PDB file of N, CA and C in Angstrom:
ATOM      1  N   UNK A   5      23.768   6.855  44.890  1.00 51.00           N
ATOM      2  CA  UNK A   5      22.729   6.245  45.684  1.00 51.00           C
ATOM      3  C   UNK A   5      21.349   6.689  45.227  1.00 51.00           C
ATOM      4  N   UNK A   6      21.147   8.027  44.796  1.00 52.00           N
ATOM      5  CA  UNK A   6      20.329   8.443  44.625  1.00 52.00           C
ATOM      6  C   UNK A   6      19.529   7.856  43.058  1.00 52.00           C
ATOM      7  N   UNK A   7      20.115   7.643  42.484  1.00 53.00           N
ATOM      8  CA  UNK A   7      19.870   6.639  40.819  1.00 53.00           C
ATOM      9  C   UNK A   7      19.437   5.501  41.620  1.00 53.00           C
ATOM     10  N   UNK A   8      20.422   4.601  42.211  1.00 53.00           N
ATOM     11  CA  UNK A   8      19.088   3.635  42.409  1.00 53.00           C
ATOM     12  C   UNK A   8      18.316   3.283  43.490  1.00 53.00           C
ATOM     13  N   UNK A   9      17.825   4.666  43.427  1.00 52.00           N
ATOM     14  CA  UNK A   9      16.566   4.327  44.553  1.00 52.00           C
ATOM     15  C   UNK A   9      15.865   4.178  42.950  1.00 52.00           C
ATOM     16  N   UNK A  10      15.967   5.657  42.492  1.00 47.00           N
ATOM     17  CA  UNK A  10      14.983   5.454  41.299  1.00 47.00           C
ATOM     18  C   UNK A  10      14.745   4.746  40.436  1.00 47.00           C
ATOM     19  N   UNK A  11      15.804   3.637  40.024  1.00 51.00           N
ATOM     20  CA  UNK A  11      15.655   2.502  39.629  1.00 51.00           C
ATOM     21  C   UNK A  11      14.629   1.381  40.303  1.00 51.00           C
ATOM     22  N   UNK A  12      14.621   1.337  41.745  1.00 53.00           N
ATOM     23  CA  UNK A  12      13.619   0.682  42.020  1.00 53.00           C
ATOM     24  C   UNK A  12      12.606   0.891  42.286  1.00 53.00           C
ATOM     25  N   UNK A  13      12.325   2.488  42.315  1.00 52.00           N
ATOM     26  CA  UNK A  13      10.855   3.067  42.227  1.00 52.00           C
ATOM     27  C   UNK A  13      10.090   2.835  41.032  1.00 52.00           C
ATOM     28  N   UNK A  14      10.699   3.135  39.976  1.00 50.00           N
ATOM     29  CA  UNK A  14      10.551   2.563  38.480  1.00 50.00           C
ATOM     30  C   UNK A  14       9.885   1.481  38.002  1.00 50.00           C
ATOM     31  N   UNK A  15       8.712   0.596  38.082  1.00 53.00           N
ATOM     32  CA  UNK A  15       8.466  -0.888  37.352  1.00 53.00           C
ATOM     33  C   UNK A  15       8.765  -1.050  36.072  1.00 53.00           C
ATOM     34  N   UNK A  16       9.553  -2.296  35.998  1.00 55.00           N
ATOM     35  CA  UNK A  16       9.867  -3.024  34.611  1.00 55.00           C
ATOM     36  C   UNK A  16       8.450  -1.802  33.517  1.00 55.00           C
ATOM     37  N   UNK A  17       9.250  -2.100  32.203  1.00 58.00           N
ATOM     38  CA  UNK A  17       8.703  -1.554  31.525  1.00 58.00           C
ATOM     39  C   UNK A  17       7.501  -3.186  31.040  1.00 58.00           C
ATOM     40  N   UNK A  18       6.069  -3.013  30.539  1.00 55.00           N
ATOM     41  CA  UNK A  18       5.197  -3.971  30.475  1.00 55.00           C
ATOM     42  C   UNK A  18       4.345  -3.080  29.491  1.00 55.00           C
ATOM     43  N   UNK A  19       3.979  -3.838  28.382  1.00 57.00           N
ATOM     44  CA  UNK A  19       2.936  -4.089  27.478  1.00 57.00           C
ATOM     45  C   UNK A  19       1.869  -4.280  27.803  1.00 57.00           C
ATOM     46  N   UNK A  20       1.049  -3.663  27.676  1.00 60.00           N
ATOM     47  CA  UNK A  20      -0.779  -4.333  28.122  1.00 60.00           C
ATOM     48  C   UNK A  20      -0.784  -4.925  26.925  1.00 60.00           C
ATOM     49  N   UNK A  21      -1.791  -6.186  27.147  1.00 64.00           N
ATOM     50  CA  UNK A  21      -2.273  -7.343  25.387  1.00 64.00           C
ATOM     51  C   UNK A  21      -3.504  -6.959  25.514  1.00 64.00           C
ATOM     52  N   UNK A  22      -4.230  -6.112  24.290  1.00 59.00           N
ATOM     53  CA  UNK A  22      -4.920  -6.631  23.925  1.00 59.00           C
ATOM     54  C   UNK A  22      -6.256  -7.953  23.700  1.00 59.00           C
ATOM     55  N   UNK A  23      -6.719  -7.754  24.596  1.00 63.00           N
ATOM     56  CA  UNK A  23      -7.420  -9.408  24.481  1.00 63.00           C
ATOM     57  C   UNK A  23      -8.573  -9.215  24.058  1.00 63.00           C
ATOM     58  N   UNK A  24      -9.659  -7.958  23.818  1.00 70.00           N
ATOM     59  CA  UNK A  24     -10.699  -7.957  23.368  1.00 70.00           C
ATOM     60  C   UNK A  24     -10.523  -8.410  21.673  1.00 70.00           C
ATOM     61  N   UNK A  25     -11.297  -8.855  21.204  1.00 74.00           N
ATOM     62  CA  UNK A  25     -11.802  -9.353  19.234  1.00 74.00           C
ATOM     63  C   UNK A  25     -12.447  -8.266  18.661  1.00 74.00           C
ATOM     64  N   UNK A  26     -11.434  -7.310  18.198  1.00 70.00           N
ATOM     65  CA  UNK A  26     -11.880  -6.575  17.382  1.00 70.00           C
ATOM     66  C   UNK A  26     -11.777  -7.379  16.163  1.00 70.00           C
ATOM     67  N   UNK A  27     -12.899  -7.350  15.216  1.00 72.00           N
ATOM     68  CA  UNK A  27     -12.871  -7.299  13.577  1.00 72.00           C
ATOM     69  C   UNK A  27     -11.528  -6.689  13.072  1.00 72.00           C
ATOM     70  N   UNK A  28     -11.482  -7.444  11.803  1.00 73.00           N
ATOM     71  CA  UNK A  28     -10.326  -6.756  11.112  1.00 73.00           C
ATOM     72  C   UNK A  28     -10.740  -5.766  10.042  1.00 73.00           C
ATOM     73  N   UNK A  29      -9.441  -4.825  10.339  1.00 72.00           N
ATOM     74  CA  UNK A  29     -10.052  -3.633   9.327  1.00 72.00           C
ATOM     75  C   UNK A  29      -9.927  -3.903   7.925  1.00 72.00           C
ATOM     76  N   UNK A  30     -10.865  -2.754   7.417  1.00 72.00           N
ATOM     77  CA  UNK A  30     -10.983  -3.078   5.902  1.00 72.00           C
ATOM     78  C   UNK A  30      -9.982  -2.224   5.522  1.00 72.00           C
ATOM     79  N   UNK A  31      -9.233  -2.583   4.358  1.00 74.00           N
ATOM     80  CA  UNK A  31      -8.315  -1.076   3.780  1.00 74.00           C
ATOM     81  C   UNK A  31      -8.913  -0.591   3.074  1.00 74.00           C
ATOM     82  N   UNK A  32      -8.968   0.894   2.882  1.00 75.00           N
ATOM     83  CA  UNK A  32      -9.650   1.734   2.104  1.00 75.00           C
ATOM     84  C   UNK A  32      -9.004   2.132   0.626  1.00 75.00           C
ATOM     85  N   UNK A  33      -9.415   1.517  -0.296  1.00 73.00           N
ATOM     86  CA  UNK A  33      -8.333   2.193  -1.398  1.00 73.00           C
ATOM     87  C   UNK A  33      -8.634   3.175  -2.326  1.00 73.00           C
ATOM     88  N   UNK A  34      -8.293   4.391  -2.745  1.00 83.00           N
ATOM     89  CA  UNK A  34      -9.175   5.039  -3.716  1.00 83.00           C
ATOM     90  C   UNK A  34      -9.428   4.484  -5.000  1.00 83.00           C
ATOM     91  N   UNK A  35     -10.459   4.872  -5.483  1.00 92.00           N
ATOM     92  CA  UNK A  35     -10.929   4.171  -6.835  1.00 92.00           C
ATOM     93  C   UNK A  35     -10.192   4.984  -8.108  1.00 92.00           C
ATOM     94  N   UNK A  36      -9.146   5.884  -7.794  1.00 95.00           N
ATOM     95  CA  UNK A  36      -8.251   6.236  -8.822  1.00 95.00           C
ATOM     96  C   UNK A  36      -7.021   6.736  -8.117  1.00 95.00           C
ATOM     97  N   UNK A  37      -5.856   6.410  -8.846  1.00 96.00           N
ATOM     98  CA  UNK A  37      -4.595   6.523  -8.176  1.00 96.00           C
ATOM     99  C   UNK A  37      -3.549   6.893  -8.902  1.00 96.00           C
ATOM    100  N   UNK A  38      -2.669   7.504  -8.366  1.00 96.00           N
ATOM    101  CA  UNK A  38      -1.041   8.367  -9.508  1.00 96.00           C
ATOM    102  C   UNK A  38      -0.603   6.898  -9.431  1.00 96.00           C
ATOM    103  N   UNK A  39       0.431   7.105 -10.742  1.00 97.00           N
ATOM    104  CA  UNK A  39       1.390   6.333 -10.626  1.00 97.00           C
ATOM    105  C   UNK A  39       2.054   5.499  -9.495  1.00 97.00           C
ATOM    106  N   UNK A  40       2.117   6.159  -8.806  1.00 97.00           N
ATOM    107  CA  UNK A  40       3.243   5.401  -7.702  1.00 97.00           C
ATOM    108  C   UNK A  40       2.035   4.634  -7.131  1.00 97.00           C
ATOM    109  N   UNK A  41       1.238   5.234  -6.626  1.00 96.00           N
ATOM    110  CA  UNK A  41       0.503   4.209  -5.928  1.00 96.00           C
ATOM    111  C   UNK A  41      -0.363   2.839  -6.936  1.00 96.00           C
ATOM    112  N   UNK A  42      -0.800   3.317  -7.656  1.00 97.00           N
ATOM    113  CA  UNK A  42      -0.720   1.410  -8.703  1.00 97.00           C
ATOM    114  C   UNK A  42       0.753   0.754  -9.125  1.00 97.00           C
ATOM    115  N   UNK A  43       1.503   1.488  -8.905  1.00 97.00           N
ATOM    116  CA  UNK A  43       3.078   0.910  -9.336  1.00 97.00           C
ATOM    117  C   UNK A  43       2.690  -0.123  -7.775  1.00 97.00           C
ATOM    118  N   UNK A  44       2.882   0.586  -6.354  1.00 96.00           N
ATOM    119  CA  UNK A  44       2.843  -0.126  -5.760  1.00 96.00           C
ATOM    120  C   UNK A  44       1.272  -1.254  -5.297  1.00 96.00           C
ATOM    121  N   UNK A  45       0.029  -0.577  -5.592  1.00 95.00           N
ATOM    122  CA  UNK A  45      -1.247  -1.824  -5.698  1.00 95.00           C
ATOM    123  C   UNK A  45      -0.294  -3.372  -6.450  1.00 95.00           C
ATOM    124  N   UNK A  46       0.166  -3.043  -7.904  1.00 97.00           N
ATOM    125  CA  UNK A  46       0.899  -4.014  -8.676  1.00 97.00           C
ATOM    126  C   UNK A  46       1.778  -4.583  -8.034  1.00 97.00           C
ATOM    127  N   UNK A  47       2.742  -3.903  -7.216  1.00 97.00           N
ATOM    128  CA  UNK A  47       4.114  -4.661  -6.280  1.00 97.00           C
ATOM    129  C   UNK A  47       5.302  -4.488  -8.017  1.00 97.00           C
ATOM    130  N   UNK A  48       5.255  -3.293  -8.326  1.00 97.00           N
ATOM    131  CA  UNK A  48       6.282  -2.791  -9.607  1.00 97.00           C
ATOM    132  C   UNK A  48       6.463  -1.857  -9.336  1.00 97.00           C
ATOM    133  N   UNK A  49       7.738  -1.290  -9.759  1.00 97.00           N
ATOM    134  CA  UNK A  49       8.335  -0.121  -9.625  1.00 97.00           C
ATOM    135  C   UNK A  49       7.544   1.170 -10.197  1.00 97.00           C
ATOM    136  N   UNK A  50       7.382   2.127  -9.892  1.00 98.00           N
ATOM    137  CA  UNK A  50       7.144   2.986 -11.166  1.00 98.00           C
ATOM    138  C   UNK A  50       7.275   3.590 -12.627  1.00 98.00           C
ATOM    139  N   UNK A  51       8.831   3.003 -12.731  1.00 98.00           N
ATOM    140  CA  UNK A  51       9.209   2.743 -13.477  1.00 98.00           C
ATOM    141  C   UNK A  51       8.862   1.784 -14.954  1.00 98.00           C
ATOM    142  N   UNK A  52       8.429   0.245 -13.733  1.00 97.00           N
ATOM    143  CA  UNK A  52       8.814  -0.135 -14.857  1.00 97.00           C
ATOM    144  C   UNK A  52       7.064  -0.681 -15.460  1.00 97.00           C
ATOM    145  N   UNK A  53       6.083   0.581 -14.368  1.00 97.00           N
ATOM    146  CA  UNK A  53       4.656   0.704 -14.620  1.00 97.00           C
ATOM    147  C   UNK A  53       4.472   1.566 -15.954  1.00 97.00           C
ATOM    148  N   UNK A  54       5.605   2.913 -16.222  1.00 97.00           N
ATOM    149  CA  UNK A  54       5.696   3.804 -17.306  1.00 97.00           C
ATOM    150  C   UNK A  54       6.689   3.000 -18.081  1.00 97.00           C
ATOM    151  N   UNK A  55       7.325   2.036 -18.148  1.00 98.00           N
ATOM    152  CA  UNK A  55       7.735   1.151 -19.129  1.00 98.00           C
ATOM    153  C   UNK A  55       6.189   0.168 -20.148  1.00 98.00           C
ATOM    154  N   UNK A  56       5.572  -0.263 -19.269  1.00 97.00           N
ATOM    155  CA  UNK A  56       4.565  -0.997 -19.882  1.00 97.00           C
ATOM    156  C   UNK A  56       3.527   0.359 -20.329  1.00 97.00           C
ATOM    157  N   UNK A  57       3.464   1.024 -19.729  1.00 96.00           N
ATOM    158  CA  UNK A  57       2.442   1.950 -20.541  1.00 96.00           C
ATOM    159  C   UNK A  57       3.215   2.334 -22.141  1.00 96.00           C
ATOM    160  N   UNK A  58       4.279   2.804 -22.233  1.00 96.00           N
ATOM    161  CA  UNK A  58       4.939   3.130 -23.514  1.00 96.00           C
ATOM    162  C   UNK A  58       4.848   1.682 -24.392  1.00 96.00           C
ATOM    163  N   UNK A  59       5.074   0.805 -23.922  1.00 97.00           N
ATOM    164  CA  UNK A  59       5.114  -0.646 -24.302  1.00 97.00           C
ATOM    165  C   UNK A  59       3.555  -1.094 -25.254  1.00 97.00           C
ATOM    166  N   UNK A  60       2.681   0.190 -23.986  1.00 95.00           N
ATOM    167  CA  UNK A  60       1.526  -0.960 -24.662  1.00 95.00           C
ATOM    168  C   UNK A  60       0.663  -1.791 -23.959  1.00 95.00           C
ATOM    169  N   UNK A  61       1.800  -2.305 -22.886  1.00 95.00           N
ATOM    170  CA  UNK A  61       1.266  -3.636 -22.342  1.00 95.00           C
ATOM    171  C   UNK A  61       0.744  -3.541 -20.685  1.00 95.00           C
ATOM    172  N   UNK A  62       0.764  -2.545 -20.521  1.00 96.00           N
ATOM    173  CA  UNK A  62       0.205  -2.620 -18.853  1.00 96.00           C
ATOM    174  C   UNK A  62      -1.123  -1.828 -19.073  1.00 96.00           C
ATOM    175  N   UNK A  63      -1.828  -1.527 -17.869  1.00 97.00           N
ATOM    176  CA  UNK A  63      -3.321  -1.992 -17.497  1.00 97.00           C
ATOM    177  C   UNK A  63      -3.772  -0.296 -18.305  1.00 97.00           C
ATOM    178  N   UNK A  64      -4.846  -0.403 -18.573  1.00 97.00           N
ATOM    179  CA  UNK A  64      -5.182   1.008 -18.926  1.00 97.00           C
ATOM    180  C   UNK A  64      -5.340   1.985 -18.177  1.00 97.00           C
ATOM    181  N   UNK A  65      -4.931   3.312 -18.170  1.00 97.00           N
ATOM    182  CA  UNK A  65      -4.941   4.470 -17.471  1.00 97.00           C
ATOM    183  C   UNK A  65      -5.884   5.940 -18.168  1.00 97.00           C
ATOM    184  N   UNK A  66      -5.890   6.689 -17.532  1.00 96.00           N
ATOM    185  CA  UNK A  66      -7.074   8.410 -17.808  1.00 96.00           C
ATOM    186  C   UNK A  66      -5.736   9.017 -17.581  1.00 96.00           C
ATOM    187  N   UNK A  67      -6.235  10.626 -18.977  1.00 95.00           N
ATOM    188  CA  UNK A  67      -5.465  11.137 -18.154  1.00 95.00           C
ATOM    189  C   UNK A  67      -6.405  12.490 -17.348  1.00 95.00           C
ATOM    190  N   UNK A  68      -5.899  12.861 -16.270  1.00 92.00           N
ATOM    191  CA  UNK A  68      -7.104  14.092 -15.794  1.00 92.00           C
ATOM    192  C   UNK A  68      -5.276  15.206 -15.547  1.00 92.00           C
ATOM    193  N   UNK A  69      -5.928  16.256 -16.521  1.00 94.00           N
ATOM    194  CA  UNK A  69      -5.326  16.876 -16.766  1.00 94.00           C
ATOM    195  C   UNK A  69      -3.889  16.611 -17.714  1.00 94.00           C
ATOM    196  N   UNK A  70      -3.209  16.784 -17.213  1.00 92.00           N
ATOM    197  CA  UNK A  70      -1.345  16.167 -18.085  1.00 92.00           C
ATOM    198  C   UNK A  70      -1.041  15.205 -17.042  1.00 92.00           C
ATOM    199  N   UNK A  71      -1.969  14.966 -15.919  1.00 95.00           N
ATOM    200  CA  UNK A  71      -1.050  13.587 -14.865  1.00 95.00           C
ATOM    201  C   UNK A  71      -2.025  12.126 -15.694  1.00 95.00           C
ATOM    202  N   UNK A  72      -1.285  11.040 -15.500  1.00 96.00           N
ATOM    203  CA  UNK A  72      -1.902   9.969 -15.655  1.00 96.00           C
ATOM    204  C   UNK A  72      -2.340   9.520 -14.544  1.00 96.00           C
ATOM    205  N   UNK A  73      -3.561   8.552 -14.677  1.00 97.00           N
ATOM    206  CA  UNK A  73      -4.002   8.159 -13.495  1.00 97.00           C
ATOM    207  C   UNK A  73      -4.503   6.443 -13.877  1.00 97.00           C
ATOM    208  N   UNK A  74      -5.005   5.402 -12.960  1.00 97.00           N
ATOM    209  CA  UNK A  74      -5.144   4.312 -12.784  1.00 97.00           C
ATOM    210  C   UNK A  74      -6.343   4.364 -12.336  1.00 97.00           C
ATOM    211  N   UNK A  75      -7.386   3.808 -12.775  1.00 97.00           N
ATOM    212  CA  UNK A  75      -9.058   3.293 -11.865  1.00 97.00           C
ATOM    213  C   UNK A  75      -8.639   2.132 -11.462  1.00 97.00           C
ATOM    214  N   UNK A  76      -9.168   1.545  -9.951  1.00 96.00           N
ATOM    215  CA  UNK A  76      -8.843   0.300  -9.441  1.00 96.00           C
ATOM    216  C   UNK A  76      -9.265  -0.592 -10.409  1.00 96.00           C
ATOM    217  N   UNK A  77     -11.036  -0.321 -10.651  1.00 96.00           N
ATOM    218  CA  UNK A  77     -11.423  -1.528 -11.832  1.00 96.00           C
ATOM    219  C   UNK A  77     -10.261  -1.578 -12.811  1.00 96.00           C
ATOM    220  N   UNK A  78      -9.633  -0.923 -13.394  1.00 97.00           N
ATOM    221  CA  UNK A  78      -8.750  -0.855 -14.285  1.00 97.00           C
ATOM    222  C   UNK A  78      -7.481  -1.911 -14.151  1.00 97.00           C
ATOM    223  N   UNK A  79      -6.768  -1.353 -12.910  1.00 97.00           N
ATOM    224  CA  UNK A  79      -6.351  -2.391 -12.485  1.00 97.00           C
ATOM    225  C   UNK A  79      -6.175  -4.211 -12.057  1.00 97.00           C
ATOM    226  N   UNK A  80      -7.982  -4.229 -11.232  1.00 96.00           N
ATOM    227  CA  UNK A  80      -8.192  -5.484 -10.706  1.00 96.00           C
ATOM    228  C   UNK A  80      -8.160  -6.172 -12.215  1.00 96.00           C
ATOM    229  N   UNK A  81      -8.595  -5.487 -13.698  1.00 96.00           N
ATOM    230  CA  UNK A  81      -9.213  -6.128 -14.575  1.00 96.00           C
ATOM    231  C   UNK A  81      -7.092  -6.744 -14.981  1.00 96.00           C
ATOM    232  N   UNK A  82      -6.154  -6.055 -14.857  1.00 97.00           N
ATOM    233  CA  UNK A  82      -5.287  -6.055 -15.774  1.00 97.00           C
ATOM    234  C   UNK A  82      -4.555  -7.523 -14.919  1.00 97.00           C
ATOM    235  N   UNK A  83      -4.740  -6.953 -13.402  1.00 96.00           N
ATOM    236  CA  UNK A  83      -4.105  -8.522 -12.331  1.00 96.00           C
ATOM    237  C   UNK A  83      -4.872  -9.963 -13.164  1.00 96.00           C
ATOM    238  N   UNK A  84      -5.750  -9.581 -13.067  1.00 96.00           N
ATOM    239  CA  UNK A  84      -7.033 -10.807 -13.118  1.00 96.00           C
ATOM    240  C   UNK A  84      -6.862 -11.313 -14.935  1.00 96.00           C
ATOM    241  N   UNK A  85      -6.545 -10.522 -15.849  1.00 95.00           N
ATOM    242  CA  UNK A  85      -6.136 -11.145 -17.047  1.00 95.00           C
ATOM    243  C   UNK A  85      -4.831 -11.491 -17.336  1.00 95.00           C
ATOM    244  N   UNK A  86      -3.909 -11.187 -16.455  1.00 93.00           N
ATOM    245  CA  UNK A  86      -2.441 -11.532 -15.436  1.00 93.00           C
ATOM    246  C   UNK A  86      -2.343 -12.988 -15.689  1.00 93.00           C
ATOM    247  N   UNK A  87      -3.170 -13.168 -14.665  1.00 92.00           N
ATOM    248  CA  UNK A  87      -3.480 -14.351 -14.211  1.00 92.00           C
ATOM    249  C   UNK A  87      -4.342 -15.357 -14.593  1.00 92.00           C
ATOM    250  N   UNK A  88      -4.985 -15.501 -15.899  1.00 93.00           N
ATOM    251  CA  UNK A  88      -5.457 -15.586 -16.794  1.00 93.00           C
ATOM    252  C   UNK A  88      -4.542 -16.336 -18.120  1.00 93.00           C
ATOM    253  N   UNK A  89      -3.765 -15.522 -17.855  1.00 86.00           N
ATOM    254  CA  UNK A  89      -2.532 -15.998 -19.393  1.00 86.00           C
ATOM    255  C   UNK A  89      -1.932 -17.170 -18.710  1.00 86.00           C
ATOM    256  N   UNK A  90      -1.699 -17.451 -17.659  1.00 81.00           N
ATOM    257  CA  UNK A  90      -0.853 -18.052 -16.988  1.00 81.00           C
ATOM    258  C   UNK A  90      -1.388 -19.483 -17.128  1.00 81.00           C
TER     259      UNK A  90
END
């Protein structure tokens, strides 16, 4: 008996909406990035991002220190001549 009292003391579980117009956010991206993260900017594995670097054929990279790294310009330039050949 005692459960459902508390069941009906309880209100349905309810969502508040949102109704004010916030702006949409901007994403912030850094202007240089490891591997994985331009593997994923690209939507490619990491893999097969250190496949095209040995290859030759993917976007140019720095290295700072022994890690490789990606500049976005670097990137936007490699999408954008991507898309270009096409």
């Amino acid at each position: 008996m005692q459960k459902e009292k508390f069941m009906e003391a309880t209100p349905p579980h309810t969502t508040p909406r949102d109704t004010t117009n916030h702006p949409p956010q901007k994403q912030i991206r850094p202007l240089v990035m490891n591997v994985r993260d331009a593997a994923a900017y690209l939507n490619v594995s990491p893999s097969t991002l250190n496949k095209w670097r040995v290859q030759g054929i993917g976007p140019a990279f720095i290295r700072v220190n022994k890690l490789r790294k990606y500049r976005l310009a670097d990137l936007e330039a490699y999408v954008q001549k991507q898309m270009e050949a096409r």
